[in-house]
PDB file of C-alpha atoms and ligand atoms in Angstrom:
ATOM      1  CA  UNK A  30      55.238 108.499  78.048  1.00 47.00           C
ATOM      2  CA  UNK A  31      54.746 105.411  80.212  1.00 46.00           C
ATOM      3  CA  UNK A  32      57.659 103.955  82.200  1.00 44.00           C
ATOM      4  CA  UNK A  33      57.422 100.718  80.176  1.00 48.00           C
ATOM      5  CA  UNK A  34      57.677 102.565  76.896  1.00 50.00           C
ATOM      6  CA  UNK A  35      60.590 104.693  78.183  1.00 46.00           C
ATOM      7  CA  UNK A  36      62.387 101.523  79.338  1.00 50.00           C
ATOM      8  CA  UNK A  37      61.758  99.847  76.018  1.00 48.00           C
ATOM      9  CA  UNK A  38      63.204 102.809  74.104  1.00 46.00           C
ATOM     10  CA  UNK A  39      66.207 103.053  76.442  1.00 50.00           C
ATOM     11  CA  UNK A  40      67.032  99.363  76.074  1.00 51.00           C
ATOM     12  CA  UNK A  41      66.526  99.590  72.327  1.00 51.00           C
ATOM     13  CA  UNK A  42      68.916 102.554  72.122  1.00 52.00           C
ATOM     14  CA  UNK A  43      71.555 100.769  74.216  1.00 47.00           C
ATOM     15  CA  UNK A  44      71.227  97.621  72.112  1.00 51.00           C
ATOM     16  CA  UNK A  45      71.557  99.732  68.991  1.00 58.00           C
ATOM     17  CA  UNK A  46      74.707 101.434  70.343  1.00 55.00           C
ATOM     18  CA  UNK A  47      76.127  98.110  71.445  1.00 59.00           C
ATOM     19  CA  UNK A  48      75.475  96.683  67.979  1.00 64.00           C
ATOM     20  CA  UNK A  49      77.123  99.714  66.379  1.00 63.00           C
ATOM     21  CA  UNK A  50      80.158  99.409  68.698  1.00 64.00           C
ATOM     22  CA  UNK A  51      80.441  95.690  67.851  1.00 66.00           C
ATOM     23  CA  UNK A  52      80.297  96.482  64.170  1.00 70.00           C
ATOM     24  CA  UNK A  53      82.988  99.163  64.504  1.00 67.00           C
ATOM     25  CA  UNK A  54      85.375  97.422  66.940  1.00 72.00           C
ATOM     26  CA  UNK A  55      84.583  93.756  66.500  1.00 75.00           C
ATOM     27  CA  UNK A  56      82.985  91.416  69.036  1.00 72.00           C
ATOM     28  CA  UNK A  57      86.335  90.282  70.543  1.00 74.00           C
ATOM     29  CA  UNK A  58      87.346  93.838  71.457  1.00 71.00           C
ATOM     30  CA  UNK A  59      83.928  94.598  72.920  1.00 70.00           C
ATOM     31  CA  UNK A  60      84.091  91.396  75.012  1.00 68.00           C
ATOM     32  CA  UNK A  61      87.579  92.392  76.237  1.00 67.00           C
ATOM     33  CA  UNK A  62      86.392  95.916  77.143  1.00 65.00           C
ATOM     34  CA  UNK A  63      83.425  94.468  79.027  1.00 68.00           C
ATOM     35  CA  UNK A  64      85.725  92.075  80.900  1.00 62.00           C
ATOM     36  CA  UNK A  65      88.098  94.937  81.843  1.00 56.00           C
ATOM     37  CA  UNK A  66      85.167  97.066  82.983  1.00 57.00           C
ATOM     38  CA  UNK A  67      83.858  94.175  85.133  1.00 52.00           C
ATOM     39  CA  UNK A  68      87.314  93.635  86.693  1.00 54.00           C
ATOM     40  CA  UNK A  69      87.673  97.356  87.425  1.00 53.00           C
ATOM     41  CA  UNK A  70      84.271  97.496  89.100  1.00 59.00           C
ATOM     42  CA  UNK A  71      85.077  94.442  91.213  1.00 58.00           C
ATOM     43  CA  UNK A  72      88.632  95.394  92.237  1.00 76.00           C
ATOM     44  CA  UNK A  73      88.742  96.595  95.850  1.00 82.00           C
ATOM     45  CA  UNK A  74      89.764 100.244  96.240  1.00 85.00           C
ATOM     46  CA  UNK A  75      92.527  99.355  98.725  1.00 91.00           C
ATOM     47  CA  UNK A  76      94.939  96.417  98.591  1.00 94.00           C
ATOM     48  CA  UNK A  77      97.745  95.006 100.714  1.00 96.00           C
ATOM     49  CA  UNK A  78     101.105  95.909  99.103  1.00 97.00           C
ATOM     50  CA  UNK A  79     103.543  93.072  98.436  1.00 97.00           C
ATOM     51  CA  UNK A  80     106.024  92.619 101.272  1.00 97.00           C
ATOM     52  CA  UNK A  81     109.528  93.222  99.804  1.00 95.00           C
ATOM     53  CA  UNK A  82     111.115  90.315 101.800  1.00 98.00           C
ATOM     54  CA  UNK A  83     110.171  87.026 103.450  1.00 98.00           C
ATOM     55  CA  UNK A  84     108.553  86.958 106.932  1.00 98.00           C
ATOM     56  CA  UNK A  85     111.767  85.575 108.460  1.00 98.00           C
ATOM     57  CA  UNK A  86     114.143  87.892 106.567  1.00 98.00           C
ATOM     58  CA  UNK A  87     114.391  90.422 109.403  1.00 98.00           C
ATOM     59  CA  UNK A  88     115.484  87.838 111.993  1.00 98.00           C
ATOM     60  CA  UNK A  89     116.901  88.024 114.595  1.00 98.00           C
ATOM     61  CA  UNK A  90     115.599  91.589 115.146  1.00 98.00           C
ATOM     62  CA  UNK A  91     111.973  91.105 114.040  1.00 98.00           C
ATOM     63  CA  UNK A  92     110.785  87.509 114.366  1.00 98.00           C
ATOM     64  CA  UNK A  93     108.972  85.572 111.652  1.00 98.00           C
ATOM     65  CA  UNK A  94     105.744  85.017 113.586  1.00 98.00           C
ATOM     66  CA  UNK A  95     105.322  88.678 114.503  1.00 98.00           C
ATOM     67  CA  UNK A  96     105.997  89.762 110.916  1.00 98.00           C
ATOM     68  CA  UNK A  97     103.490  87.277 109.503  1.00 98.00           C
ATOM     69  CA  UNK A  98     100.734  88.235 111.948  1.00 98.00           C
ATOM     70  CA  UNK A  99     101.512  91.944 111.653  1.00 98.00           C
ATOM     71  CA  UNK A 100     101.239  91.841 107.864  1.00 98.00           C
ATOM     72  CA  UNK A 101      98.537  89.241 107.195  1.00 98.00           C
ATOM     73  CA  UNK A 102      96.264  90.052 110.138  1.00 98.00           C
ATOM     74  CA  UNK A 103      96.809  93.629 111.336  1.00 98.00           C
ATOM     75  CA  UNK A 104      97.640  95.394 108.075  1.00 98.00           C
ATOM     76  CA  UNK A 105      95.125  93.241 106.186  1.00 98.00           C
ATOM     77  CA  UNK A 106      92.430  94.212 108.699  1.00 98.00           C
ATOM     78  CA  UNK A 107      92.959  97.944 107.996  1.00 97.00           C
ATOM     79  CA  UNK A 108      92.667  97.251 104.256  1.00 96.00           C
ATOM     80  CA  UNK A 109      89.538  95.123 104.700  1.00 96.00           C
ATOM     81  CA  UNK A 110      87.847  97.699 106.908  1.00 94.00           C
ATOM     82  CA  UNK A 111      88.543 100.459 104.376  1.00 90.00           C
ATOM     83  CA  UNK A 112      87.052  98.408 101.567  1.00 92.00           C
ATOM     84  CA  UNK A 113      83.997  97.591 103.691  1.00 91.00           C
ATOM     85  CA  UNK A 114      83.436 101.257 104.574  1.00 86.00           C
ATOM     86  CA  UNK A 115      82.842 103.201 101.378  1.00 75.00           C
ATOM     87  CA  UNK A 116      82.786 106.959 101.871  1.00 71.00           C
ATOM     88  CA  UNK A 117      81.436 109.539  99.482  1.00 67.00           C
ATOM     89  CA  UNK A 118      84.144 111.893 100.803  1.00 68.00           C
ATOM     90  CA  UNK A 119      87.094 109.805  99.651  1.00 71.00           C
ATOM     91  CA  UNK A 120      88.630 110.755  96.335  1.00 73.00           C
ATOM     92  CA  UNK A 121      89.403 107.171  95.320  1.00 72.00           C
ATOM     93  CA  UNK A 122      91.469 108.331  92.345  1.00 75.00           C
ATOM     94  CA  UNK A 123      93.973 110.262  94.479  1.00 80.00           C
ATOM     95  CA  UNK A 124      97.052 108.700  96.068  1.00 81.00           C
ATOM     96  CA  UNK A 125      96.757 107.385  99.623  1.00 78.00           C
ATOM     97  CA  UNK A 126      99.091 110.170 100.781  1.00 78.00           C
ATOM     98  CA  UNK A 127      96.792 112.822  99.305  1.00 79.00           C
ATOM     99  CA  UNK A 128      93.830 111.138 100.992  1.00 79.00           C
ATOM    100  CA  UNK A 129      95.660 111.529 104.328  1.00 82.00           C
ATOM    101  CA  UNK A 130      96.217 115.262 103.807  1.00 80.00           C
ATOM    102  CA  UNK A 131      92.440 115.636 103.493  1.00 76.00           C
ATOM    103  CA  UNK A 132      91.675 113.439 106.490  1.00 72.00           C
ATOM    104  CA  UNK A 133      89.701 116.138 108.292  1.00 69.00           C
ATOM    105  CA  UNK A 134      87.036 115.791 105.573  1.00 66.00           C
ATOM    106  CA  UNK A 135      86.123 112.372 106.937  1.00 63.00           C
ATOM    107  CA  UNK A 136      83.892 112.628 109.920  1.00 61.00           C
ATOM    108  CA  UNK A 137      84.134 108.889 110.480  1.00 72.00           C
ATOM    109  CA  UNK A 138      86.988 107.786 112.740  1.00 85.00           C
ATOM    110  CA  UNK A 139      86.774 104.421 110.965  1.00 87.00           C
ATOM    111  CA  UNK A 140      88.202 106.015 107.824  1.00 87.00           C
ATOM    112  CA  UNK A 141      90.827 108.011 109.724  1.00 89.00           C
ATOM    113  CA  UNK A 142      92.076 105.013 111.719  1.00 92.00           C
ATOM    114  CA  UNK A 143      92.073 102.486 108.911  1.00 93.00           C
ATOM    115  CA  UNK A 144      93.428 104.767 106.191  1.00 92.00           C
ATOM    116  CA  UNK A 145      96.207 105.755 108.599  1.00 94.00           C
ATOM    117  CA  UNK A 146      96.797 102.106 109.469  1.00 96.00           C
ATOM    118  CA  UNK A 147      97.083 101.161 105.814  1.00 96.00           C
ATOM    119  CA  UNK A 148      99.304 104.095 104.748  1.00 95.00           C
ATOM    120  CA  UNK A 149     101.579 103.882 107.800  1.00 97.00           C
ATOM    121  CA  UNK A 150     102.207 100.146 107.484  1.00 98.00           C
ATOM    122  CA  UNK A 151     102.716 100.365 103.703  1.00 97.00           C
ATOM    123  CA  UNK A 152     105.510 102.877 104.378  1.00 97.00           C
ATOM    124  CA  UNK A 153     106.886 101.000 107.401  1.00 98.00           C
ATOM    125  CA  UNK A 154     107.538  97.790 105.394  1.00 98.00           C
ATOM    126  CA  UNK A 155     109.595  99.676 102.804  1.00 98.00           C
ATOM    127  CA  UNK A 156     111.730 101.247 105.536  1.00 98.00           C
ATOM    128  CA  UNK A 157     112.975  97.866 106.795  1.00 98.00           C
ATOM    129  CA  UNK A 158     115.666  95.656 105.284  1.00 98.00           C
ATOM    130  CA  UNK A 159     117.307  92.355 106.195  1.00 98.00           C
ATOM    131  CA  UNK A 160     120.624  92.482 108.042  1.00 98.00           C
ATOM    132  CA  UNK A 161     121.399  88.818 108.806  1.00 96.00           C
ATOM    133  CA  UNK A 162     125.076  89.389 109.582  1.00 96.00           C
ATOM    134  CA  UNK A 163     124.421  92.283 111.944  1.00 96.00           C
ATOM    135  CA  UNK A 164     126.482  94.772 109.948  1.00 97.00           C
ATOM    136  CA  UNK A 165     126.719  98.341 111.227  1.00 96.00           C
ATOM    137  CA  UNK A 166     123.706 100.168 109.833  1.00 98.00           C
ATOM    138  CA  UNK A 167     124.247 103.883 109.363  1.00 97.00           C
ATOM    139  CA  UNK A 168     122.467 106.425 107.163  1.00 98.00           C
ATOM    140  CA  UNK A 169     124.006 107.252 103.796  1.00 94.00           C
ATOM    141  CA  UNK A 170     123.575 109.925 101.141  1.00 95.00           C
ATOM    142  CA  UNK A 171     121.908 113.296 101.559  1.00 97.00           C
ATOM    143  CA  UNK A 172     119.861 112.187 104.566  1.00 98.00           C
ATOM    144  CA  UNK A 173     123.066 111.357 106.463  1.00 98.00           C
ATOM    145  CA  UNK A 174     124.349 114.900 105.842  1.00 98.00           C
ATOM    146  CA  UNK A 175     120.995 116.414 106.879  1.00 98.00           C
ATOM    147  CA  UNK A 176     120.898 114.369 110.109  1.00 98.00           C
ATOM    148  CA  UNK A 177     124.373 115.611 111.046  1.00 98.00           C
ATOM    149  CA  UNK A 178     123.354 119.202 110.192  1.00 97.00           C
ATOM    150  CA  UNK A 179     120.045 119.196 112.089  1.00 98.00           C
ATOM    151  CA  UNK A 180     120.920 116.958 115.073  1.00 98.00           C
ATOM    152  CA  UNK A 181     124.700 117.561 115.396  1.00 97.00           C
ATOM    153  CA  UNK A 182     125.473 113.839 114.949  1.00 98.00           C
ATOM    154  CA  UNK A 183     123.820 110.520 114.132  1.00 98.00           C
ATOM    155  CA  UNK A 184     124.278 109.436 117.753  1.00 98.00           C
ATOM    156  CA  UNK A 185     122.420 112.525 119.022  1.00 98.00           C
ATOM    157  CA  UNK A 186     119.619 111.906 116.538  1.00 98.00           C
ATOM    158  CA  UNK A 187     119.383 108.229 117.480  1.00 98.00           C
ATOM    159  CA  UNK A 188     119.225 109.103 121.177  1.00 98.00           C
ATOM    160  CA  UNK A 189     116.455 111.675 120.711  1.00 98.00           C
ATOM    161  CA  UNK A 190     114.410 109.444 118.378  1.00 98.00           C
ATOM    162  CA  UNK A 191     114.740 106.475 120.746  1.00 98.00           C
ATOM    163  CA  UNK A 192     113.661 108.566 123.745  1.00 98.00           C
ATOM    164  CA  UNK A 193     110.610 109.987 121.982  1.00 98.00           C
ATOM    165  CA  UNK A 194     109.554 106.585 120.645  1.00 98.00           C
ATOM    166  CA  UNK A 195     109.987 104.935 124.041  1.00 98.00           C
ATOM    167  CA  UNK A 196     107.871 107.575 125.769  1.00 97.00           C
ATOM    168  CA  UNK A 197     104.799 107.398 123.492  1.00 97.00           C
ATOM    169  CA  UNK A 198     101.814 106.861 125.749  1.00 96.00           C
ATOM    170  CA  UNK A 199      99.815 103.877 124.511  1.00 96.00           C
ATOM    171  CA  UNK A 200      99.916 103.058 120.800  1.00 97.00           C
ATOM    172  CA  UNK A 201     101.291 105.324 118.116  1.00 98.00           C
ATOM    173  CA  UNK A 202     104.133 106.031 115.726  1.00 98.00           C
ATOM    174  CA  UNK A 203     107.482 107.828 115.863  1.00 98.00           C
ATOM    175  CA  UNK A 204     108.552 109.690 112.719  1.00 98.00           C
ATOM    176  CA  UNK A 205     111.428 111.527 111.165  1.00 98.00           C
ATOM    177  CA  UNK A 206     109.882 114.145 108.892  1.00 97.00           C
ATOM    178  CA  UNK A 207     111.216 116.838 106.655  1.00 96.00           C
ATOM    179  CA  UNK A 208     109.475 120.191 106.751  1.00 94.00           C
ATOM    180  CA  UNK A 209     110.703 123.136 104.732  1.00 92.00           C
ATOM    181  CA  UNK A 210     114.079 121.423 104.280  1.00 93.00           C
ATOM    182  CA  UNK A 211     114.606 120.712 107.975  1.00 96.00           C
ATOM    183  CA  UNK A 212     114.467 117.326 109.689  1.00 98.00           C
ATOM    184  CA  UNK A 213     112.294 116.934 112.786  1.00 97.00           C
ATOM    185  CA  UNK A 214     111.291 114.049 115.044  1.00 98.00           C
ATOM    186  CA  UNK A 215     107.623 113.804 115.922  1.00 96.00           C
ATOM    187  CA  UNK A 216     105.176 111.281 117.321  1.00 97.00           C
ATOM    188  CA  UNK A 217     101.509 110.609 116.562  1.00 95.00           C
ATOM    189  CA  UNK A 218      98.860 108.723 118.489  1.00 95.00           C
ATOM    190  CA  UNK A 219      96.946 105.684 117.219  1.00 95.00           C
ATOM    191  CA  UNK A 220      97.219 105.465 113.415  1.00 95.00           C
ATOM    192  CA  UNK A 221      97.572 109.188 112.755  1.00 94.00           C
ATOM    193  CA  UNK A 222     100.512 110.316 110.639  1.00 94.00           C
ATOM    194  CA  UNK A 223     102.338 113.596 109.873  1.00 93.00           C
ATOM    195  CA  UNK A 224     100.384 114.121 106.637  1.00 91.00           C
ATOM    196  CA  UNK A 225      97.127 114.442 108.576  1.00 89.00           C
ATOM    197  CA  UNK A 226      95.737 117.445 110.359  1.00 80.00           C
ATOM    198  CA  UNK A 227      96.365 116.336 113.925  1.00 77.00           C
ATOM    199  CA  UNK A 228      94.025 116.988 116.852  1.00 71.00           C
ATOM    200  CA  UNK A 229      96.475 119.231 118.771  1.00 69.00           C
ATOM    201  CA  UNK A 230      98.133 120.757 115.724  1.00 70.00           C
ATOM    202  CA  UNK A 231      97.951 124.558 115.932  1.00 70.00           C
ATOM    203  CA  UNK A 232     100.158 125.064 112.919  1.00 72.00           C
ATOM    204  CA  UNK A 233      99.180 127.666 110.356  1.00 71.00           C
ATOM    205  CA  UNK A 234      97.185 126.062 107.537  1.00 69.00           C
ATOM    206  CA  UNK A 235      99.743 127.438 105.059  1.00 74.00           C
ATOM    207  CA  UNK A 236     102.697 125.842 106.893  1.00 80.00           C
ATOM    208  CA  UNK A 237     104.839 123.589 104.666  1.00 84.00           C
ATOM    209  CA  UNK A 238     103.829 119.930 104.658  1.00 88.00           C
ATOM    210  CA  UNK A 239     105.625 117.452 106.886  1.00 92.00           C
ATOM    211  CA  UNK A 240     106.883 114.579 104.740  1.00 94.00           C
ATOM    212  CA  UNK A 241     107.715 111.317 106.580  1.00 97.00           C
ATOM    213  CA  UNK A 242     111.120 109.849 105.736  1.00 97.00           C
ATOM    214  CA  UNK A 243     111.323 107.324 108.601  1.00 98.00           C
ATOM    215  CA  UNK A 244     108.545 105.536 110.487  1.00 98.00           C
ATOM    216  CA  UNK A 245     108.499 103.314 113.554  1.00 98.00           C
ATOM    217  CA  UNK A 246     105.420 101.385 114.632  1.00 98.00           C
ATOM    218  CA  UNK A 247     104.938 101.658 118.413  1.00 98.00           C
ATOM    219  CA  UNK A 248     101.914  99.393 118.733  1.00 98.00           C
ATOM    220  CA  UNK A 249     102.336  96.366 120.965  1.00 97.00           C
ATOM    221  CA  UNK A 250     101.269  94.144 118.052  1.00 97.00           C
ATOM    222  CA  UNK A 251     104.616  95.092 116.420  1.00 98.00           C
ATOM    223  CA  UNK A 252     106.768  93.648 119.197  1.00 97.00           C
ATOM    224  CA  UNK A 253     104.887  91.944 122.035  1.00 97.00           C
ATOM    225  CA  UNK A 254     105.448  88.309 120.947  1.00 95.00           C
ATOM    226  CA  UNK A 255     109.235  88.692 120.959  1.00 97.00           C
ATOM    227  CA  UNK A 256     109.878  91.571 123.342  1.00 96.00           C
ATOM    228  CA  UNK A 257     106.775  91.507 125.625  1.00 96.00           C
ATOM    229  CA  UNK A 258     106.731  94.786 127.585  1.00 95.00           C
ATOM    230  CA  UNK A 259     110.342  95.680 126.695  1.00 97.00           C
ATOM    231  CA  UNK A 260     109.593  98.379 124.153  1.00 97.00           C
ATOM    232  CA  UNK A 261     113.100  99.866 124.457  1.00 97.00           C
ATOM    233  CA  UNK A 262     114.651  96.532 123.340  1.00 98.00           C
ATOM    234  CA  UNK A 263     112.372  96.473 120.283  1.00 98.00           C
ATOM    235  CA  UNK A 264     113.436 100.018 119.348  1.00 98.00           C
ATOM    236  CA  UNK A 265     117.140  99.318 119.898  1.00 98.00           C
ATOM    237  CA  UNK A 266     116.937  96.255 117.654  1.00 98.00           C
ATOM    238  CA  UNK A 267     114.980  98.141 114.977  1.00 98.00           C
ATOM    239  CA  UNK A 268     117.988 100.408 114.307  1.00 98.00           C
ATOM    240  CA  UNK A 269     119.782  97.360 112.832  1.00 98.00           C
ATOM    241  CA  UNK A 270     117.196  96.908 110.066  1.00 98.00           C
ATOM    242  CA  UNK A 271     116.322 100.496 109.113  1.00 98.00           C
ATOM    243  CA  UNK A 272     116.426 100.796 105.342  1.00 98.00           C
ATOM    244  CA  UNK A 273     118.425 104.017 105.009  1.00 98.00           C
ATOM    245  CA  UNK A 274     118.461 103.793 101.210  1.00 98.00           C
ATOM    246  CA  UNK A 275     114.652 104.114 101.163  1.00 98.00           C
ATOM    247  CA  UNK A 276     114.770 106.910 103.744  1.00 98.00           C
ATOM    248  CA  UNK A 277     117.314 108.768 101.602  1.00 98.00           C
ATOM    249  CA  UNK A 278     115.118 108.370  98.501  1.00 97.00           C
ATOM    250  CA  UNK A 279     112.113 109.755 100.410  1.00 96.00           C
ATOM    251  CA  UNK A 280     114.266 112.641 101.621  1.00 96.00           C
ATOM    252  CA  UNK A 281     115.748 113.524  98.248  1.00 95.00           C
ATOM    253  CA  UNK A 282     112.462 113.240  96.323  1.00 90.00           C
ATOM    254  CA  UNK A 283     110.331 115.047  98.908  1.00 73.00           C
TER     255      UNK A 283
HETATM  256 FE1  FE2 B  22     101.457  97.820 113.231  1.00 82.47          FE
END
């Protein structure tokens, strides 16, 4: 059969099916289905999550300008790069967290860096909350009990977390994770996160997953405008706006 004839038959069959579908469902429903299908095809795979507060809501600890640039330029850039770099290895239907656990499948560092950037910032925003009056900000709920159990006291935990975050060489993140019911502090370089297989990670492949319950961005873009080179001041101010309610939810639903 010639290609022209095959094409003609194929188009004829599709037209016939389309006519049958119209007759069964009605033209309005078919138009609506086609519109939904078009929107689905043209919706980017990754999108910037809505920020749960205004850019100036975290003042005086995080300034408005830094928050706006951090969210609309840095986080947006990770999202844009991901959408511009389609990969046949990404399971687009899985959650972003699941994508991270399979990060070693992606040979491209572009995917690793930008997926990490997107996932880490999406979590980071939810772990911050306004504190305009400067109220004491201490953990509550089950996570408070676990911190006392695993670090002796909140003050000991705060000291250790602050030290590890301050000492990160270059850019990275400091995390509180829960693994097999125990809280641990860990750091990652660049945009890596605890869900990923990390370059120096010798852990058994069957080891329980490390679930992040607290995240602190230690990239200069997070603090340089307000704090310049004074990373320790940025970290000390961050403790005032940690959203412990979100951290507790992450801990209890791990
Ligand atoms: Fe950042």
